[in-house]
Amino acid sequence: MILEVCVDSLASARAAIRGGADRLELCSALAIGGLTPYGALLTQIRQESDIPIRCLMRPRAGDFLYSAEEIAMMTQQIRSLRKLGADGFVIGGLTPQGDLDSHAMQPLLDAAQGCGLTLHRCIDVSRNLQETYLRASELGFDTV
């Protein structure tokens, strides 16, 4: 079993590592459900540890219906965070009907190719939990 801990600061990353975390989910703004982290924070953690880090890709609070512009921004952020040492990404998006939006997520999946993938909490509000889980597995997600 892997113990993954959500962190949003250098202090919380240090505490998670001291507490035995196997992997970090790096976010910002955990108080509102988590948003994409700053690259500078990833760099700080990388300077202290080689623990696997997956970065949350979420441009804003609210629903998981993303515009083309938001997808483009997240795609660029994935590329940037990869260069800074991210090992994987925590992503997800839904259609207005509540299904996993494979089409909208494809650029994110392409940018993250070769990295670990976690489906984030969009699954909690998806139309059909089991269907979403199975589709995520087909798309290459290794963690929910």
Tab-separated table of C-alpha atoms in Angstrom:
chain	number	residue	atom	x	y	z
A	1	MET	CA	0.000	0.000	0.000
A	2	ILE	CA	1.206	3.525	-0.838
A	3	LEU	CA	0.715	6.329	1.653
A	4	GLU	CA	0.158	9.494	-0.370
A	5	VAL	CA	-0.260	12.774	1.468
A	6	CYS	CA	-1.704	16.014	0.060
A	7	VAL	CA	0.583	18.954	0.805
A	8	ASP	CA	0.486	22.629	-0.065
A	9	SER	CA	3.627	24.016	1.555
A	10	LEU	CA	7.235	23.117	2.210
A	11	ALA	CA	6.394	22.677	5.899
A	12	SER	CA	3.577	20.230	5.161
A	13	ALA	CA	5.812	18.313	2.715
A	14	ARG	CA	8.514	18.016	5.362
A	15	ALA	CA	5.961	16.792	7.914
A	16	ALA	CA	4.544	14.236	5.478
A	17	ILE	CA	7.994	12.897	4.666
A	18	ARG	CA	8.909	12.687	8.372
A	19	GLY	CA	5.589	10.916	8.974
A	20	GLY	CA	6.401	8.186	6.470
A	21	ALA	CA	4.665	9.309	3.271
A	22	ASP	CA	5.580	7.261	0.213
A	23	ARG	CA	4.385	9.927	-2.221
A	24	LEU	CA	3.157	13.513	-2.138
A	25	GLU	CA	0.223	15.058	-3.942
A	26	LEU	CA	1.336	18.641	-4.361
A	27	CYS	CA	-1.405	21.269	-4.453
A	28	SER	CA	-2.047	24.855	-3.637
A	29	ALA	CA	-5.172	26.156	-1.904
A	30	LEU	CA	-6.169	22.945	-0.141
A	31	ALA	CA	-8.768	24.924	1.819
A	32	ILE	CA	-10.843	25.178	-1.372
A	33	GLY	CA	-10.265	21.627	-2.554
A	34	GLY	CA	-6.830	22.090	-4.087
A	35	LEU	CA	-5.519	23.889	-7.148
A	36	THR	CA	-2.441	23.539	-9.358
A	37	PRO	CA	0.722	24.147	-7.313
A	38	TYR	CA	3.421	26.707	-7.952
A	39	GLY	CA	6.516	25.471	-9.708
A	40	ALA	CA	8.689	27.221	-7.126
A	41	LEU	CA	7.192	25.064	-4.372
A	42	LEU	CA	7.942	21.896	-6.327
A	43	THR	CA	11.515	23.134	-6.745
A	44	GLN	CA	11.862	23.735	-2.984
A	45	ILE	CA	10.679	20.221	-2.172
A	46	ARG	CA	12.889	18.687	-4.858
A	47	GLN	CA	15.913	20.414	-3.308
A	48	GLU	CA	15.257	18.485	-0.095
A	49	SER	CA	13.859	15.161	-1.213
A	50	ASP	CA	13.517	12.768	-4.108
A	51	ILE	CA	10.159	11.471	-2.838
A	52	PRO	CA	7.724	10.864	-5.724
A	53	ILE	CA	5.505	13.902	-6.283
A	54	ARG	CA	2.284	14.073	-8.262
A	55	CYS	CA	0.997	17.559	-8.989
A	56	LEU	CA	-2.696	18.376	-8.963
A	57	MET	CA	-3.899	19.953	-12.190
A	58	ARG	CA	-6.933	22.060	-11.376
A	59	PRO	CA	-7.069	25.683	-12.540
A	60	ARG	CA	-9.905	26.851	-10.306
A	61	ALA	CA	-12.384	25.813	-7.656
A	62	GLY	CA	-15.853	24.664	-8.650
A	63	ASP	CA	-16.934	22.096	-11.185
A	64	PHE	CA	-14.786	19.865	-13.355
A	65	LEU	CA	-16.046	21.130	-16.719
A	66	TYR	CA	-13.054	22.758	-18.349
A	67	SER	CA	-12.897	25.160	-21.283
A	68	ALA	CA	-10.459	24.735	-24.156
A	69	GLU	CA	-8.421	27.601	-22.698
A	70	GLU	CA	-8.228	25.928	-19.292
A	71	ILE	CA	-7.140	22.646	-20.890
A	72	ALA	CA	-4.439	24.476	-22.872
A	73	MET	CA	-3.191	26.181	-19.707
A	74	MET	CA	-3.089	22.910	-17.740
A	75	THR	CA	-1.264	21.209	-20.625
A	76	GLN	CA	1.436	23.885	-20.504
A	77	GLN	CA	1.611	23.629	-16.712
A	78	ILE	CA	2.151	19.867	-16.949
A	79	ARG	CA	5.067	20.426	-19.315
A	80	SER	CA	6.576	23.017	-16.983
A	81	LEU	CA	6.117	20.943	-13.832
A	82	ARG	CA	7.642	17.898	-15.529
A	83	LYS	CA	10.790	19.913	-16.207
A	84	LEU	CA	10.915	20.864	-12.526
A	85	GLY	CA	10.766	17.249	-11.380
A	86	ALA	CA	7.122	16.187	-11.067
A	87	ASP	CA	6.776	12.404	-11.261
A	88	GLY	CA	3.074	12.361	-12.070
A	89	PHE	CA	-0.126	14.298	-12.267
A	90	VAL	CA	-3.545	14.301	-10.650
A	91	ILE	CA	-6.097	15.205	-13.302
A	92	GLY	CA	-9.693	14.740	-14.299
A	93	GLY	CA	-12.525	16.356	-16.173
A	94	LEU	CA	-16.190	15.652	-16.747
A	95	THR	CA	-18.739	16.213	-19.458
A	96	PRO	CA	-21.906	18.182	-18.625
A	97	GLN	CA	-23.623	14.777	-18.302
A	98	GLY	CA	-21.175	13.716	-15.577
A	99	ASP	CA	-19.070	11.268	-17.575
A	100	LEU	CA	-15.273	11.294	-17.747
A	101	ASP	CA	-14.367	13.714	-20.553
A	102	SER	CA	-11.755	11.690	-22.429
A	103	HIS	CA	-11.719	14.090	-25.359
A	104	ALA	CA	-11.002	17.192	-23.267
A	105	MET	CA	-8.425	15.359	-21.155
A	106	GLN	CA	-6.457	13.950	-24.110
A	107	PRO	CA	-4.011	16.890	-24.328
A	108	LEU	CA	-3.340	16.514	-20.588
A	109	LEU	CA	-2.758	12.782	-20.971
A	110	ASP	CA	-0.428	13.399	-23.917
A	111	ALA	CA	1.588	15.997	-21.969
A	112	ALA	CA	1.846	13.628	-18.972
A	113	GLN	CA	2.760	10.572	-21.060
A	114	GLY	CA	5.210	8.369	-19.194
A	115	CYS	CA	4.297	9.835	-15.796
A	116	GLY	CA	2.052	8.405	-13.118
A	117	LEU	CA	-1.593	9.430	-13.347
A	118	THR	CA	-4.128	9.825	-10.569
A	119	LEU	CA	-7.786	10.536	-11.282
A	120	HIS	CA	-8.786	13.285	-8.881
A	121	ARG	CA	-11.999	13.870	-7.006
A	122	CYS	CA	-14.051	14.521	-10.127
A	123	ILE	CA	-14.900	10.827	-9.743
A	124	ASP	CA	-16.852	11.729	-6.578
A	125	VAL	CA	-19.378	13.723	-8.600
A	126	SER	CA	-19.360	11.625	-11.759
A	127	ARG	CA	-22.606	10.131	-13.022
A	128	ASN	CA	-21.525	6.515	-12.573
A	129	LEU	CA	-18.653	5.788	-10.207
A	130	GLN	CA	-17.891	2.311	-11.559
A	131	GLU	CA	-18.052	3.417	-15.194
A	132	THR	CA	-15.763	6.370	-14.455
A	133	TYR	CA	-13.304	4.110	-12.646
A	134	LEU	CA	-13.184	1.621	-15.535
A	135	ARG	CA	-12.786	4.366	-18.144
A	136	ALA	CA	-9.972	5.948	-16.113
A	137	SER	CA	-8.164	2.611	-16.056
A	138	GLU	CA	-8.529	2.320	-19.842
A	139	LEU	CA	-7.005	5.804	-20.215
A	140	GLY	CA	-3.917	4.820	-18.228
A	141	PHE	CA	-4.679	6.102	-14.728
A	142	ASP	CA	-2.971	4.005	-12.076
A	143	THR	CA	-4.494	5.622	-8.993
A	144	VAL	CA	-7.795	7.159	-7.937
